[in-house]
Amino acid sequence: MSISAQSAETLALNALGWLVGNEELLPVFLGSTGASAQDLRDRAAEPEFLGSVLEFLMLDDSWVMEFCDANSVAYELPSQARAVLSGGADVHWT
């Protein structure tokens, strides 16, 4: 099942809120992306930035599970939302 762009953005915003509330993980996100606290506020409406939030979340299965469990979301939805926000393109890091 595919999710809508609006649902993908909402899920990513929820992930961003969860990340901001996570005192251990937020500094890791900021350090790995080079984003600042101001960027979180300024770019929260940008699909590309929201996609990067989900991409970061998906780096570790335990982070996905923690976020999904805390928000009563199916484990596969962050991946689906990231795909929608990126226009369906797969991200390849190698």
PDB file of C-alpha atoms in Angstrom:
ATOM      1  CA  MET A   1       0.000   0.000   0.000  1.00  0.00           C
ATOM      2  CA  SER A   2       1.312   3.435  -0.927  1.00  0.00           C
ATOM      3  CA  ILE A   3       0.761   6.512   1.180  1.00  0.00           C
ATOM      4  CA  SER A   4      -0.146   9.994  -0.001  1.00  0.00           C
ATOM      5  CA  ALA A   5       2.297  12.895  -0.105  1.00  0.00           C
ATOM      6  CA  GLN A   6       0.382  14.601   2.689  1.00  0.00           C
ATOM      7  CA  SER A   7       0.550  11.472   4.864  1.00  0.00           C
ATOM      8  CA  ALA A   8       4.270  11.137   4.107  1.00  0.00           C
ATOM      9  CA  GLU A   9       4.901  14.742   5.163  1.00  0.00           C
ATOM     10  CA  THR A  10       2.858  14.284   8.331  1.00  0.00           C
ATOM     11  CA  LEU A  11       4.762  11.141   9.239  1.00  0.00           C
ATOM     12  CA  ALA A  12       8.095  12.878   8.583  1.00  0.00           C
ATOM     13  CA  LEU A  13       7.061  15.856  10.723  1.00  0.00           C
ATOM     14  CA  ASN A  14       6.152  13.430  13.495  1.00  0.00           C
ATOM     15  CA  ALA A  15       9.564  11.802  13.081  1.00  0.00           C
ATOM     16  CA  LEU A  16      11.224  15.216  13.292  1.00  0.00           C
ATOM     17  CA  GLY A  17       9.296  15.981  16.473  1.00  0.00           C
ATOM     18  CA  TRP A  18      10.295  12.625  17.930  1.00  0.00           C
ATOM     19  CA  LEU A  19      13.902  13.248  16.985  1.00  0.00           C
ATOM     20  CA  VAL A  20      13.918  16.723  18.560  1.00  0.00           C
ATOM     21  CA  GLY A  21      12.591  15.188  21.761  1.00  0.00           C
ATOM     22  CA  ASN A  22      15.315  12.540  21.809  1.00  0.00           C
ATOM     23  CA  GLU A  23      18.240  14.064  23.735  1.00  0.00           C
ATOM     24  CA  GLU A  24      20.623  11.273  22.717  1.00  0.00           C
ATOM     25  CA  LEU A  25      19.755  11.020  19.028  1.00  0.00           C
ATOM     26  CA  LEU A  26      19.224  14.683  18.104  1.00  0.00           C
ATOM     27  CA  PRO A  27      22.926  15.601  18.431  1.00  0.00           C
ATOM     28  CA  VAL A  28      23.798  12.591  16.247  1.00  0.00           C
ATOM     29  CA  PHE A  29      21.361  13.798  13.578  1.00  0.00           C
ATOM     30  CA  LEU A  30      22.644  17.372  13.729  1.00  0.00           C
ATOM     31  CA  GLY A  31      26.257  16.223  13.591  1.00  0.00           C
ATOM     32  CA  SER A  32      25.771  13.798  10.733  1.00  0.00           C
ATOM     33  CA  THR A  33      23.691  16.121   8.576  1.00  0.00           C
ATOM     34  CA  GLY A  34      25.349  19.427   9.410  1.00  0.00           C
ATOM     35  CA  ALA A  35      21.907  20.854  10.166  1.00  0.00           C
ATOM     36  CA  SER A  36      21.446  23.394  12.923  1.00  0.00           C
ATOM     37  CA  ALA A  37      18.561  23.864  15.318  1.00  0.00           C
ATOM     38  CA  GLN A  38      17.520  26.820  13.156  1.00  0.00           C
ATOM     39  CA  ASP A  39      17.512  24.557  10.089  1.00  0.00           C
ATOM     40  CA  LEU A  40      15.052  22.279  11.858  1.00  0.00           C
ATOM     41  CA  ARG A  41      12.639  25.189  12.169  1.00  0.00           C
ATOM     42  CA  ASP A  42      13.332  26.778   8.789  1.00  0.00           C
ATOM     43  CA  ARG A  43      13.297  23.630   6.672  1.00  0.00           C
ATOM     44  CA  ALA A  44      10.589  21.575   8.377  1.00  0.00           C
ATOM     45  CA  ALA A  45       8.177  22.192   5.489  1.00  0.00           C
ATOM     46  CA  GLU A  46      10.618  21.080   2.772  1.00  0.00           C
ATOM     47  CA  PRO A  47       9.985  17.561   1.450  1.00  0.00           C
ATOM     48  CA  GLU A  48      13.710  17.077   0.767  1.00  0.00           C
ATOM     49  CA  PHE A  49      14.615  17.901   4.372  1.00  0.00           C
ATOM     50  CA  LEU A  50      11.806  15.738   5.725  1.00  0.00           C
ATOM     51  CA  GLY A  51      13.066  12.909   3.546  1.00  0.00           C
ATOM     52  CA  SER A  52      16.503  13.313   5.104  1.00  0.00           C
ATOM     53  CA  VAL A  53      14.944  13.007   8.551  1.00  0.00           C
ATOM     54  CA  LEU A  54      13.379   9.692   7.551  1.00  0.00           C
ATOM     55  CA  GLU A  55      16.567   8.562   5.831  1.00  0.00           C
ATOM     56  CA  PHE A  56      18.484   9.201   9.054  1.00  0.00           C
ATOM     57  CA  LEU A  57      15.851   7.397  11.115  1.00  0.00           C
ATOM     58  CA  MET A  58      16.135   4.354   8.862  1.00  0.00           C
ATOM     59  CA  LEU A  59      19.883   4.035   9.469  1.00  0.00           C
ATOM     60  CA  ASP A  60      19.120   1.901  12.513  1.00  0.00           C
ATOM     61  CA  ASP A  61      16.271  -0.574  12.851  1.00  0.00           C
ATOM     62  CA  SER A  62      16.023   0.117  16.574  1.00  0.00           C
ATOM     63  CA  TRP A  63      15.406   3.827  15.869  1.00  0.00           C
ATOM     64  CA  VAL A  64      12.631   2.939  13.421  1.00  0.00           C
ATOM     65  CA  MET A  65      11.072   0.590  15.947  1.00  0.00           C
ATOM     66  CA  GLU A  66      11.293   3.157  18.767  1.00  0.00           C
ATOM     67  CA  PHE A  67       9.711   5.875  16.631  1.00  0.00           C
ATOM     68  CA  CYS A  68       6.995   3.601  15.262  1.00  0.00           C
ATOM     69  CA  ASP A  69       6.177   2.129  18.660  1.00  0.00           C
ATOM     70  CA  ALA A  70       6.005   5.601  20.233  1.00  0.00           C
ATOM     71  CA  ASN A  71       3.662   6.807  17.474  1.00  0.00           C
ATOM     72  CA  SER A  72       1.626   3.644  16.832  1.00  0.00           C
ATOM     73  CA  VAL A  73       2.886   3.500  13.250  1.00  0.00           C
ATOM     74  CA  ALA A  74       3.573   0.392  11.176  1.00  0.00           C
ATOM     75  CA  TYR A  75       7.304  -0.287  10.815  1.00  0.00           C
ATOM     76  CA  GLU A  76       7.242  -0.062   7.026  1.00  0.00           C
ATOM     77  CA  LEU A  77       5.675   3.418   6.880  1.00  0.00           C
ATOM     78  CA  PRO A  78       8.873   5.472   7.341  1.00  0.00           C
ATOM     79  CA  SER A  79      10.371   3.756   4.309  1.00  0.00           C
ATOM     80  CA  GLN A  80       7.221   4.314   2.268  1.00  0.00           C
ATOM     81  CA  ALA A  81       7.070   7.959   3.326  1.00  0.00           C
ATOM     82  CA  ARG A  82      10.714   8.503   2.423  1.00  0.00           C
ATOM     83  CA  ALA A  83      10.069   7.069  -1.028  1.00  0.00           C
ATOM     84  CA  VAL A  84       7.116   9.410  -1.527  1.00  0.00           C
ATOM     85  CA  LEU A  85       9.067  12.463  -0.336  1.00  0.00           C
ATOM     86  CA  SER A  86      11.956  11.637  -2.656  1.00  0.00           C
ATOM     87  CA  GLY A  87       9.633  11.251  -5.620  1.00  0.00           C
ATOM     88  CA  GLY A  88       9.990   7.484  -5.579  1.00  0.00           C
ATOM     89  CA  ALA A  89      13.712   7.532  -6.251  1.00  0.00           C
ATOM     90  CA  ASP A  90      15.880   5.042  -4.441  1.00  0.00           C
ATOM     91  CA  VAL A  91      18.754   6.511  -2.522  1.00  0.00           C
ATOM     92  CA  HIS A  92      22.089   4.815  -3.110  1.00  0.00           C
ATOM     93  CA  TRP A  93      24.986   5.722  -0.871  1.00  0.00           C
ATOM     94  CA  THR A  94      27.642   3.750  -2.719  1.00  0.00           C
TER      95      THR A  94
END
